[in-house]
Coordinates of C-alpha atoms in Angstrom, one line a residue:
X1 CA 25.3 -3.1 72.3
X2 CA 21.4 -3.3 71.8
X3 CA 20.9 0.3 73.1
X4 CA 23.7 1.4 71.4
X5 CA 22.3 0.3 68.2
X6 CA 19.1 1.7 69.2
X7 CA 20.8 5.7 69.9
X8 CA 22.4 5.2 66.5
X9 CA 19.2 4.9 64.6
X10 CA 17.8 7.6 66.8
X11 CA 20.3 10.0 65.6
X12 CA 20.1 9.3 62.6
X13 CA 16.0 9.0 62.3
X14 CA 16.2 12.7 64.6
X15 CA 18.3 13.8 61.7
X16 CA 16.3 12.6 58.9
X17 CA 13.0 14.2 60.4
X18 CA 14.7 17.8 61.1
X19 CA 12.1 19.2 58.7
X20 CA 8.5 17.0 60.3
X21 CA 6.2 20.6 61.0
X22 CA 3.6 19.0 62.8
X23 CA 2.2 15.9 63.6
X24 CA -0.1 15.6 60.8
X25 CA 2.4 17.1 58.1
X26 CA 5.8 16.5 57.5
X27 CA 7.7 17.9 55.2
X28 CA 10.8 18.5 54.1
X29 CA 12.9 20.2 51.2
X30 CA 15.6 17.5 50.9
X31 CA 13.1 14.7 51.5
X32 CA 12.7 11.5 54.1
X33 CA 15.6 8.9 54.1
X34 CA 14.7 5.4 56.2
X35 CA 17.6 3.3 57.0
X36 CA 15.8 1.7 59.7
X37 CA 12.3 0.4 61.7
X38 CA 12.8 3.7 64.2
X39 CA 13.4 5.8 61.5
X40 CA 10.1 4.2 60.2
X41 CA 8.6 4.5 63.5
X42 CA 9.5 8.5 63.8
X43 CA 7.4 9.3 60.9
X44 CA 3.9 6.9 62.9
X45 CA 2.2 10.8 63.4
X46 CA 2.8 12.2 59.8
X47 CA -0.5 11.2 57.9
X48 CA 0.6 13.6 55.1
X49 CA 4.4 13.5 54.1
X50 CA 5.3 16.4 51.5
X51 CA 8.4 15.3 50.2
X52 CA 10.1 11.9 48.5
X53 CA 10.7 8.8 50.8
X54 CA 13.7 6.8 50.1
X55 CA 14.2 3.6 51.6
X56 CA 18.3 2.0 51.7
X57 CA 20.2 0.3 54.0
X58 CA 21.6 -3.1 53.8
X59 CA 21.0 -4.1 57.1
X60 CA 17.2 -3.7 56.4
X61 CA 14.9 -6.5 56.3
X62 CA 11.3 -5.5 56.8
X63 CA 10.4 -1.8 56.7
X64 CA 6.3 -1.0 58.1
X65 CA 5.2 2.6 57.7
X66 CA 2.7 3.4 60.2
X67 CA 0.1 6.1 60.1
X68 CA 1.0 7.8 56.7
X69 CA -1.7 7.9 54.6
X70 CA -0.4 9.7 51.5
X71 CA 3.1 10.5 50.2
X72 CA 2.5 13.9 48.2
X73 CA 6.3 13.1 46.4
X74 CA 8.2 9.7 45.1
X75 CA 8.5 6.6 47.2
X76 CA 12.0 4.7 46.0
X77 CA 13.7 2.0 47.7
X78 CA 16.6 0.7 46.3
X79 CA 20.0 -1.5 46.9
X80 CA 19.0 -3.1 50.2
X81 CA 20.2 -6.2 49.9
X82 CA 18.6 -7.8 52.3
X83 CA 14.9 -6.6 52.7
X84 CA 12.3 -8.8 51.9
X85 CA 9.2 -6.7 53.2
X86 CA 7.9 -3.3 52.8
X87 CA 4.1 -2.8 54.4
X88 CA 2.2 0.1 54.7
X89 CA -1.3 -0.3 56.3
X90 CA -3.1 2.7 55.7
X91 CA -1.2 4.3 52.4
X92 CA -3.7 5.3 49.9
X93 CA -2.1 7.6 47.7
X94 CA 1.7 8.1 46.1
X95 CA 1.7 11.6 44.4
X96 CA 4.6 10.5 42.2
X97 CA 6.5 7.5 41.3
X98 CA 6.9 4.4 43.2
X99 CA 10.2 3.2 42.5
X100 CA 11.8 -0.5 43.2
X101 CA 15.5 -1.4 42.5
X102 CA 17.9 -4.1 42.7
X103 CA 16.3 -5.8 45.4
X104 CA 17.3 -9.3 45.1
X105 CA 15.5 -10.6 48.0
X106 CA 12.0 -8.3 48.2
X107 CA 9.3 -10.5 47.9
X108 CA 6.4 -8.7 49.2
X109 CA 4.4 -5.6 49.2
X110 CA 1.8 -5.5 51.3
X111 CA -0.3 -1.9 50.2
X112 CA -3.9 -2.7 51.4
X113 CA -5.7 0.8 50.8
X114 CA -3.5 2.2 48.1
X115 CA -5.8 2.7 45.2
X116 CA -4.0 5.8 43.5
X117 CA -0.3 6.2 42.0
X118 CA -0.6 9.7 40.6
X119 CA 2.8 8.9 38.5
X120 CA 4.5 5.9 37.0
X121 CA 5.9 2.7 38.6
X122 CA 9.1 1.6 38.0
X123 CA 10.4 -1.4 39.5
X124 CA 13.9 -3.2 38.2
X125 CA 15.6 -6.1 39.3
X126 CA 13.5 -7.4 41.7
X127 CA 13.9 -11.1 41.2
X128 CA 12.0 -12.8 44.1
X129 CA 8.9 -10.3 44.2
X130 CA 5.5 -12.6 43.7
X131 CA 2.9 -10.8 46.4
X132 CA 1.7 -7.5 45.8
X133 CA -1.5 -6.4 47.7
X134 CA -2.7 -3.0 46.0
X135 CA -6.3 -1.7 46.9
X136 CA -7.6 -5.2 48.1
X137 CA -9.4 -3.6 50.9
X138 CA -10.9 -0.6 48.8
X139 CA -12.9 -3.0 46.5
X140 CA -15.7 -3.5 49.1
X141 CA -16.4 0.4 48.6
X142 CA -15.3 1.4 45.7
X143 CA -15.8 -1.9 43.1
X144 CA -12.4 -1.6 42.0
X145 CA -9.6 -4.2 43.2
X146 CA -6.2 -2.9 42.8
X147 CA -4.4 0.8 42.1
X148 CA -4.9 3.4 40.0
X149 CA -1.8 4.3 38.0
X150 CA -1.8 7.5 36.1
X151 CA 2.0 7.6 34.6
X152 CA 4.3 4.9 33.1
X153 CA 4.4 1.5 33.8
X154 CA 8.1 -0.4 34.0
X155 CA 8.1 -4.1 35.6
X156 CA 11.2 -5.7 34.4
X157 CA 12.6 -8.7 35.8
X158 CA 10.7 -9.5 38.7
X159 CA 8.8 -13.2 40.1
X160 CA 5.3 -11.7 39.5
X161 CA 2.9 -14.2 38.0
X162 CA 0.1 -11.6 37.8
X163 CA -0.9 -8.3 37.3
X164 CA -4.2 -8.0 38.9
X165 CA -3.1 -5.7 41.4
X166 CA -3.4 -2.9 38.5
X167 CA -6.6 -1.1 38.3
X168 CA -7.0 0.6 34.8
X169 CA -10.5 2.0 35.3
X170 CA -9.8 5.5 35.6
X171 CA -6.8 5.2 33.6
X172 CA -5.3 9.1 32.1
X173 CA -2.4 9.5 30.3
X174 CA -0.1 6.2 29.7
X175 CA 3.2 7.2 28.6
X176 CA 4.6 3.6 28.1
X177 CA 3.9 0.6 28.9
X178 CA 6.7 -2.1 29.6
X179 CA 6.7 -5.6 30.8
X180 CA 9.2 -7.1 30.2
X181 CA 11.1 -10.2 31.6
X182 CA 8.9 -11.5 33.8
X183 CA 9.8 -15.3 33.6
X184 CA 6.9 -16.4 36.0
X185 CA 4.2 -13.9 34.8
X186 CA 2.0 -16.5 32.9
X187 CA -1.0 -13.7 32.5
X188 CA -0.9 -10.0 31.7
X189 CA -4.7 -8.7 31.9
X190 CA -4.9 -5.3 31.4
X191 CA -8.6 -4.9 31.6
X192 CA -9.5 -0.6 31.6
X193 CA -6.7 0.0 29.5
X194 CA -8.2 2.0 26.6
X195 CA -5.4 4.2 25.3
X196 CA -1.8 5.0 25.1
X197 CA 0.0 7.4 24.1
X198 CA 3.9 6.3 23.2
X199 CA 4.1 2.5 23.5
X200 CA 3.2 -0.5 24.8
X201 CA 5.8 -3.6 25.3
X202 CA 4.9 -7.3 26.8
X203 CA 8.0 -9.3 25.6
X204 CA 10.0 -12.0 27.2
X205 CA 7.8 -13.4 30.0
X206 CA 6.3 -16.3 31.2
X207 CA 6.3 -18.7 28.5
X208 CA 2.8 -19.1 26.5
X209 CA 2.0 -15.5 28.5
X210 CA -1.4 -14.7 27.9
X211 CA -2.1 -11.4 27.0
X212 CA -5.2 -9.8 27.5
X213 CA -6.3 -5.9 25.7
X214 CA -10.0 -6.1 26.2
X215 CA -10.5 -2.4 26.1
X216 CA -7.5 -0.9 23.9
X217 CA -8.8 1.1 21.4
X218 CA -5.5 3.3 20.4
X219 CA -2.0 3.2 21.0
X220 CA 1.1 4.0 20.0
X221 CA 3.9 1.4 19.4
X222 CA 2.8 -1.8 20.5
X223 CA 5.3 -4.9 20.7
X224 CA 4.4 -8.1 21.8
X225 CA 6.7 -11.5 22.1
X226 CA 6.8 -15.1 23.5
X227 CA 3.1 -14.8 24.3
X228 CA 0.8 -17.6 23.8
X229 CA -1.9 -15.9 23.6
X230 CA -2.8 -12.2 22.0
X231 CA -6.2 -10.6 22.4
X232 CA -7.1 -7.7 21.1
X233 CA -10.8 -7.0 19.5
X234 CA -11.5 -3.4 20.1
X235 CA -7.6 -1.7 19.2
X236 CA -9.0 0.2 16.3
X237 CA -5.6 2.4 15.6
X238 CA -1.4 2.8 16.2
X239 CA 0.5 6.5 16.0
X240 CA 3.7 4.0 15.6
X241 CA 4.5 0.4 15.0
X242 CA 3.1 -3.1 15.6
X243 CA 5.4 -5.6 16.2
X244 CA 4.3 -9.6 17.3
X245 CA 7.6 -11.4 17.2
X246 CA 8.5 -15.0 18.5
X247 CA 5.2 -15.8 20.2
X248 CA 4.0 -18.9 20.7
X249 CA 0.6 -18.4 18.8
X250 CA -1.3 -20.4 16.5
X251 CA -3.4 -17.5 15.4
X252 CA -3.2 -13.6 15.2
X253 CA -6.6 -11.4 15.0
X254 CA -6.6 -7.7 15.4
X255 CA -10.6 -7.8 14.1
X256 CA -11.2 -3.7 14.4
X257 CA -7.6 -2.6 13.4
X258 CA -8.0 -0.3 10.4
X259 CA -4.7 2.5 10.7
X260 CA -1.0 1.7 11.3
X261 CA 1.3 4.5 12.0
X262 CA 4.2 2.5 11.6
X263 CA 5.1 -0.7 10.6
X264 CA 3.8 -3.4 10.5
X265 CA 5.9 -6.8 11.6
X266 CA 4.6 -10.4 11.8
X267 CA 7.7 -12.5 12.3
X268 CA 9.4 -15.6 14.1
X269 CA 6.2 -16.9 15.3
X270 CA 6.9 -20.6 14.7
X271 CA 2.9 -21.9 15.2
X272 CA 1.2 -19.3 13.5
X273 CA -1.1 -20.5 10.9
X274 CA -3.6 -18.0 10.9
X275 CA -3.1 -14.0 9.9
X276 CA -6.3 -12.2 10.4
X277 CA -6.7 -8.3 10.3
X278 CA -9.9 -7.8 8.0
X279 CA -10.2 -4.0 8.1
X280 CA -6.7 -2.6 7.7
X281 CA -6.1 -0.2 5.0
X282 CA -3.2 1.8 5.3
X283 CA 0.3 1.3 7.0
X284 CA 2.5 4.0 6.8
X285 CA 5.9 2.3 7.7
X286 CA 7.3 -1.2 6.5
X287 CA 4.9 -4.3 6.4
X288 CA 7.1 -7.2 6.8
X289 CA 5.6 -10.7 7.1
X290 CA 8.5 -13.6 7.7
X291 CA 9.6 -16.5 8.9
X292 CA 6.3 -17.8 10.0
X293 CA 6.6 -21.5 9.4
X294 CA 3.6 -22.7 9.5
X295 CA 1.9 -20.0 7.5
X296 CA 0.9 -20.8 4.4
X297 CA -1.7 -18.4 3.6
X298 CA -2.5 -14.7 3.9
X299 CA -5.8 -13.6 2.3
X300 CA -7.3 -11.4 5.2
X301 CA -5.4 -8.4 4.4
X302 CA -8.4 -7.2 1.8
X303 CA -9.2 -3.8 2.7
X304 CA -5.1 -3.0 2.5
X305 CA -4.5 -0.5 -0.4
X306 CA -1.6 1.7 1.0
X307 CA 1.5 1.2 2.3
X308 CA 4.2 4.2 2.6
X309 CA 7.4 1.9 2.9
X310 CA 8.4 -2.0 1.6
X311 CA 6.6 -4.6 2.0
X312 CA 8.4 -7.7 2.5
X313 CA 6.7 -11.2 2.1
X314 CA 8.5 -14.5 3.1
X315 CA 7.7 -17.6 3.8
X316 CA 5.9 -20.9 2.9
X317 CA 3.0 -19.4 1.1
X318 CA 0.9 -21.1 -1.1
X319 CA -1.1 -18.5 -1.2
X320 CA -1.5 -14.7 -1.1
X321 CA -4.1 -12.6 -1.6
X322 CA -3.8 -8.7 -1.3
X323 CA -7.1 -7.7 -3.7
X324 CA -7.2 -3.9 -2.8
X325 CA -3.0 -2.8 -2.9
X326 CA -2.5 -0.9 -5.3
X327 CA -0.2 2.2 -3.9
X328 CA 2.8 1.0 -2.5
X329 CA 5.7 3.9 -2.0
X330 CA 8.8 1.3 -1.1
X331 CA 9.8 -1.9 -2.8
X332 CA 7.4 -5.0 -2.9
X333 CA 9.1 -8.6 -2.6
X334 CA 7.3 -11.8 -2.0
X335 CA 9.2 -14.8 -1.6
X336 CA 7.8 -18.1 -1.4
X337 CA 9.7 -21.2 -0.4
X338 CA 6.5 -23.3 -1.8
X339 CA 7.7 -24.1 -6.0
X340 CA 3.5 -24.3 -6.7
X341 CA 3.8 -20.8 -5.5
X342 CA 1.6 -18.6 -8.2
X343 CA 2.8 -14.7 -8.9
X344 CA 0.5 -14.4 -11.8
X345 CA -2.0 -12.3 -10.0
X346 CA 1.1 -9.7 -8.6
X347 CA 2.5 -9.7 -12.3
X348 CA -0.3 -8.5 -13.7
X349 CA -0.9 -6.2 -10.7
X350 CA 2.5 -4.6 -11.3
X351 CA 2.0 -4.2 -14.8
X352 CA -1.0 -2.0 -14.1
X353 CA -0.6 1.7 -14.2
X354 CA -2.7 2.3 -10.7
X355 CA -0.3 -0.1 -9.5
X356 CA 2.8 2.3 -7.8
X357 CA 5.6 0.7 -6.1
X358 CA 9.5 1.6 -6.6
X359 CA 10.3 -1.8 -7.7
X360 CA 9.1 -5.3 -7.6
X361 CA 9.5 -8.9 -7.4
X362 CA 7.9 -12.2 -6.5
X363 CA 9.2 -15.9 -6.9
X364 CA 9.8 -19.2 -5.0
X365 CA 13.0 -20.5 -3.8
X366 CA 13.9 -23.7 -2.4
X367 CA 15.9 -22.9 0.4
X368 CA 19.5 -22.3 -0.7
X369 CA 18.8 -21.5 -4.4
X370 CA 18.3 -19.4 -6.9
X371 CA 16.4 -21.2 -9.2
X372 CA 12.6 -19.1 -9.3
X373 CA 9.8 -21.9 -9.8
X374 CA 6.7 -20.0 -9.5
X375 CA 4.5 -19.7 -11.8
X376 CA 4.6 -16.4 -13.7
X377 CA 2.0 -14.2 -15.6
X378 CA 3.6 -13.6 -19.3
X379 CA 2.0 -10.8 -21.3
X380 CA 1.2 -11.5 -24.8
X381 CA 3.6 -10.2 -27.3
X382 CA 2.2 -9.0 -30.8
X383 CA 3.1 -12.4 -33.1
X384 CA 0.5 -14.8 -31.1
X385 CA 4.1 -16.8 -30.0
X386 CA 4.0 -18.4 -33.1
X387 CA 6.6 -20.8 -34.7
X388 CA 10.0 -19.2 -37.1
X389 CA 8.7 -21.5 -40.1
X390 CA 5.1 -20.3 -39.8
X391 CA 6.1 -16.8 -39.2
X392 CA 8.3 -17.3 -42.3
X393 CA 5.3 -18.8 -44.7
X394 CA 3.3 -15.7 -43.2
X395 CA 5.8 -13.1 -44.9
X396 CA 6.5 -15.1 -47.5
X397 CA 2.6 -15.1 -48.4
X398 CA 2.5 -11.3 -47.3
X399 CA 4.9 -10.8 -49.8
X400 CA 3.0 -12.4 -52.7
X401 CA -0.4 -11.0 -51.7
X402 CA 1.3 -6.9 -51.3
X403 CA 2.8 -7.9 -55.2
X404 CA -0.3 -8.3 -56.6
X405 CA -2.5 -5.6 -54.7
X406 CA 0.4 -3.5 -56.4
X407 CA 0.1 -5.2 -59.7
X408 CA -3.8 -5.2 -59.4
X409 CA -3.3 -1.4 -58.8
X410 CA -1.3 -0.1 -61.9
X411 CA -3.7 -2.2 -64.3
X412 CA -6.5 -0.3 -63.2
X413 CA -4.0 2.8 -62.9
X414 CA -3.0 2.2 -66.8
X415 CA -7.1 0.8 -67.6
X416 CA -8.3 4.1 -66.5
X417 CA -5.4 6.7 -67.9
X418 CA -6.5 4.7 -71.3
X419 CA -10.2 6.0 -70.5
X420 CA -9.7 8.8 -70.0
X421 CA -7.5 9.8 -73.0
X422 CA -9.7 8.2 -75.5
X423 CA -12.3 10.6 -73.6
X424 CA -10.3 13.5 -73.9
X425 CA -10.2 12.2 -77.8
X426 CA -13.6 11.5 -78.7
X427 CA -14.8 15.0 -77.0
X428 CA -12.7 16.9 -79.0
X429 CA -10.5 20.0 -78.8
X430 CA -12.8 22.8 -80.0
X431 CA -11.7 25.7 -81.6
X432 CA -13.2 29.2 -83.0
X433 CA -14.7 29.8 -87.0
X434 CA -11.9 29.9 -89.4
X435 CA -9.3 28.0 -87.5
X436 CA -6.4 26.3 -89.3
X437 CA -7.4 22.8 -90.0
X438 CA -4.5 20.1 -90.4
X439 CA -4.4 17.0 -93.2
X440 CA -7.0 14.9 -92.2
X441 CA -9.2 16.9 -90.4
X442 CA -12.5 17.5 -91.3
X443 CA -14.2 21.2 -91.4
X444 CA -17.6 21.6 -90.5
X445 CA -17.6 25.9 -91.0
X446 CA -21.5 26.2 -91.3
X447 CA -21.4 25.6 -87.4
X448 CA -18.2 26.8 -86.9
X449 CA -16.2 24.4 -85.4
X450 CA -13.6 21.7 -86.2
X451 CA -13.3 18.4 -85.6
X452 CA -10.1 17.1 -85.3
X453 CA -9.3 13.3 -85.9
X454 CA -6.6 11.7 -84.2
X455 CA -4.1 9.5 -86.8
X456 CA -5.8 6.0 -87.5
X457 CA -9.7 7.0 -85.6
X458 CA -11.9 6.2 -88.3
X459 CA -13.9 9.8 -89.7
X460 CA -17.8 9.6 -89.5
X461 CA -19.7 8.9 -91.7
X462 CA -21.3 11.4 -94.0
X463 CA -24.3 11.1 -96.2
X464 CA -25.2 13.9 -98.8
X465 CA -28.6 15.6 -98.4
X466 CA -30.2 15.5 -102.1
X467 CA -29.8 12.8 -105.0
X468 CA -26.8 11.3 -106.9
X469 CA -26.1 13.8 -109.3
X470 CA -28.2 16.6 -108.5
X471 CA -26.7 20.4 -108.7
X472 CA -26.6 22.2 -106.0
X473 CA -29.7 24.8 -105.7
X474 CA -28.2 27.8 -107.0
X475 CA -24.7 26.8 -108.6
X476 CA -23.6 28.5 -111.1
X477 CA -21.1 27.1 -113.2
X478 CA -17.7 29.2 -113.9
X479 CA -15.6 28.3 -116.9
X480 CA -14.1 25.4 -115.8
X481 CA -17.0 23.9 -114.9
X482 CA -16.8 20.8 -116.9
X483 CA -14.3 19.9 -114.4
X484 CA -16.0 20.4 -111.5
X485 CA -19.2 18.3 -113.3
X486 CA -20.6 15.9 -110.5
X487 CA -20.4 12.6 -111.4
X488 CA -23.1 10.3 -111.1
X489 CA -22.6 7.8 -107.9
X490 CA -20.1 10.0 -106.6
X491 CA -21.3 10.6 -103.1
X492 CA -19.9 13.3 -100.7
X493 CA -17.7 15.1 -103.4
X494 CA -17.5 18.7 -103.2
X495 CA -17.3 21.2 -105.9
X496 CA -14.7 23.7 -104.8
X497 CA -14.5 27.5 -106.0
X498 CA -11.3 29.4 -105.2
X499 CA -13.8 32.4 -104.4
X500 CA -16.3 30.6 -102.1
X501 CA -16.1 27.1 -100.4
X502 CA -19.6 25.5 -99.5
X503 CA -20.3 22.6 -97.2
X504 CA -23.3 20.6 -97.5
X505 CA -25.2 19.3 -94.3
X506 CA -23.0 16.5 -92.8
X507 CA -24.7 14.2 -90.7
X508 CA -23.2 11.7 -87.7
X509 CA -24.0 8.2 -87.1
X510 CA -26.2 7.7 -89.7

C-alpha cells in the first residue's frame, strides 16, 4: 500500500515538473502544483522557480520546500484542510503575491531568510495561524528583522497576535492596507510605513489593539476601530477619508494633520474625552463628530476654516469652539444633549456675511425631545425691546412735539411773509416823470418820481422851506389871486395854477 502511495505521488510530482529545464531553473508556463512532500521533494534542485507555486491537497499536513531560493511568480496555498506547516529554509524572495486561504488548521510559517515580497500578501481565513518567522535570520546582516513587502497587505481573520514579522524599511508603493479581524492581535506596529496610496484599515481586532503609525506621513483613506490605542504624530495629510469608529480610546491626537481629502468621522468611541487635531484646516468631505459619550468638549479644531460638505456635531457638549470656520459648503448642525449648551457664539457666526454654509442650526435636546434649551444669541431689533405702554407714550409725545415743530414753522412762515410785504411797501413801486398818481398819493415831480402810500400808512411828514406867509420868489399873481392868497399859519398849502403846478422842497423825517 505504502509503495503504492509513494508511485502515485511520483506520477503525479513527474507530471507537475514536465517543464523543470535544469537543475538550477525550473520553469514552467502553466506553473508548479504540490499535492504532496515528493512533489515537494522533486523541486530540492530548483534554486530559481519561474512560474507560480500552488500548494492543495487535503491529505497534506506539512509541506518543506528545499533548496528554492526565490519564486520569480505567486506562492498560493489554499483549501487544505489539514495542513498545519509550510517551511521553507532558504526562501528569500517571492516575486509576486503570497497567498493563504481557508486553512483552518495552518498554524505556522516558518520563512527564515525571506526578506522580500515583491507583491502583496493576502491571507484569508486562517484561523489558528500565530507563528510567522519572516527574515529572522537576515537581521544579523542586514539590521532589518522581518520582510519587505512592496504591494498590498490583506490579513483577515487569522490567530496572529503580532505583526513584527513585517519590515517597512524599504517600503514602495502600498496599495492598501487591511487588518482586519484579527481577534488575538493585541499590537499592530507598523514602524517604516511612511505612505500610502489608497487606504489603510485596522478594524475589528484584538480588543484595546494598539496601534502604532510612527512614520506615516500621507495616506489615503485611513479607518481605524476597537483599538485602544491610536498613535499617529507625524501623518501630515489624507487623499480620502479618516474614519476612528468604536475604539476604545480615551483620547485622539493627530498633532501634524493639516489636509483631509475626505471626511472626517469621529464616532461611537464610548471613552473618548479628548479630541485633539491642532493644525487642521480644510476637509473637503463631511466632518461628523457623534455619539462620543464622554466628550464634552471640542476646542482644538482652531486652525479649521473649510469644509466642502456638512458638518454634523452631536453629543454631550458643553462646549465648542470652532474660532477660524467660516466657509462651510454643506449644512452645519450642532446638537447638544447638555440644556447649559451655549449657541450664541454660532448665531452670531451665521449671521455674519463671511460666514457661508447652505443652512444652519444648533440647539440642545434632552434625549427624546424637541424642546431646544440652549442658550441663543438674539439680535437687537430697532425699538430697544421696549414695553407697548412706553412705546405708546413715545408716539403719543412724538405726535405732540411734530404738532408744534409744524405750528412753530408756519408762525415764522406767516412772521416773515408779513416782513417782507411791509418791505416791498415801504421801498416803494417807483415809476417814470409824469406818471398817473392815484387819491392819496403824493407827487414829488421835481425828482421825478412817486411815492405811492398804501390805504391807512401814515404820509411823511412835510415842512415848508421859507416863513408862514411868505410868497413864493417869483409868483406872480393871476386874476384870481385873492383866492389863492396864502394864509398866515397855513403850512404846506400849495397855490395851484391851471397853467403850471410847482412843488416846494419836501423833506422826510424831519
Amino acid at each position: 500500500m505504502e509503495s503504492r502511495r509513494w508511485r502515485r505521488w511520483s506520477v503525479l510530482a513527474m507530471a507537475s515538473l514536465a517543464g523543470v529545464v535544469n537543475g538550477d531553473n525550473c520553469a514552467s508556463p502553466s506553473g508548479f502544483t504540490i499535492e504532496s512532500q515528493a512533489a515537494a521533494d522533486a523541486l530540492n534542485n530548483c534554486s530559481t522557480i519561474n512560474g507560480n507555486v500552488n500548494i492543495q491537497g487535503n491529505d497534506l499536513i506539512q509541506i518543506t520546500l528545499n533548496g528554492i531560493e526565490t519564486i520569480s511568480g505567486n506562492l498560493a496555498t489554499s483549501s487544505c484542510a489539514g495542513l498545519r506547516t509550510i517551511t521553507a529554509p532558504v526562501l528569500s524572495q517571492i516575486s509576486n503575491n503570497f497567498t493563504l486561504s481557508s486553512l483552518p488548521l495552518l498554524a505556522s510559517l516558518g520563512f527564515p531568510l525571506l526578506d522580500n515580497i515583491n507583491g502583496g500578501i493576502y491571507w484569508d481565513t486562517v484561523p489558528d495561524l500565530t507563528d510567522v518567522w519572516f527574515g529572522n535570520l537576515t537581521t544579523l546582516s542586514h539590521g532589518l528583522p522581518g520582510a519587505n513587502v512592496d504591494g498590498d497587505i490583506s490579513i483577515i481573520n487569522t490567530g496572529l497576535s503580532s505583526l513584527a514579522f513585517l519590515n517597512f524599511t524599504h517600503y514602495s508603493n502600498p496599495a492598501t492596507i487591511w487588518i482586519k479581524g484579527n481577534q488575538q492581535l493585541s499590537s499592530v506596529n507598523l514602524t517604516g510605513l511612511s505612505w500610502g496610496s489608497n487606504s489603510l484599515a485596522i478594524v475589528s481586532n484584538g480588543p484595546s489593539a494598539q496601534i502604532f503609525l510612527p512614520d506615516l506621513r500621507s495616506a489615503g483613506a485611513i479607518t481605524i476601530g476597537n483599538a485602544g490605542h491610536i498613535y499617529i504624530p507625524s501623518l501630515s495629510e489624507t487623499t480620502a477619508t479618516i474614519e476612528i469608529s468604536t475604539n476604545a480610546i480615551d483620547a485622539f491626537s493627530a498633532p501634524s494633520l493639516t489636509n483631509i481629502g475626505g471626511s472626517l468621522i469621529v464616532q461611537n468611541n464610548d471613552l473618548l474625552d479628548n479630541l485633539s487635531i491642532p493644525l487642521l484646516t480644510s476637509v473637503k468631505g463631511d466632518i461628523t463628530i457623534a455619539n462620543n459619550t464622554l466628550l464634552q468638549t471640542i476646542n482644538h479644531l482652531d486652525q479649521l476654516w473649510f469644509c466642502q460638505g456638512n458638518i454634523t456635531l452631536s453629543g454631550d457638549f458643553s462646549t465648542v469652539t470652532l474660532p477660524s470656520l467660516r466657509n462651510i459648503i454643506g449644512h452645519f448642525h450642532l446638537n447638544s444633549s447638555n440644556p447649559d449648551f451655549d449657541c450664541t457664539t454660532f448665531d452670531k457666526l451665521s449671521a455674519q456675511s463671511d460666514w457661508s454654509s447652505s443652512s444652519y442650526s444648533c440647539g440642545a435636546y434632552l434625549p427624546g425631545s424637541t424642546k431646544d434649551l440652549a442658550k441663543h444669541y438674539q439680535a437687537p431689533d430697532h425699538d430697544f425691546n421696549l414695553s407697548k405702554p412706553v412705546k405708546a407714550i413715545i408716539i403719543i409725545l412724538s405726535v405732540i412735539l411734530g404738532l408744534f415743530v409744524s405750528a412753530l414753522l408756519m408762525r415764522l412762515y406767516v412772521h416773515k411773509t408779513r416782513v417782507r410785504r411791509g418791505s416791498l411797501a415801504r421801498s416803494a413801486s417807483w415809476t417814470v416823470p409824469g406818471a398817473r398818481v392815484e387819491e392819496g398819493d403824493v407827487e414829488i415831480e421835481e425828482v421825478g418820481v412817486t411815492r405811492v402810500a398804501e390805504r391807512g400808512d401814515p404820509l411823511p411828514k412835510y415842512e415848508r422851506v421859507g416863513k408862514p406867509g411868505e410868497v413864493p420868489p417869483g409868483y406872480t399873481p393871476t386874476e384870481n389871486a385873492g383866492a389863492n392868497q396864502v394864509e398866515a399859519g397855513n403850512v404846506n398849502t400849495e397855490t395851484l395854477n391851471n397853467a403850471s403846478r410847482r412843488r416846494w422842497r419836501l423833506c422826510y423825517g424831519r
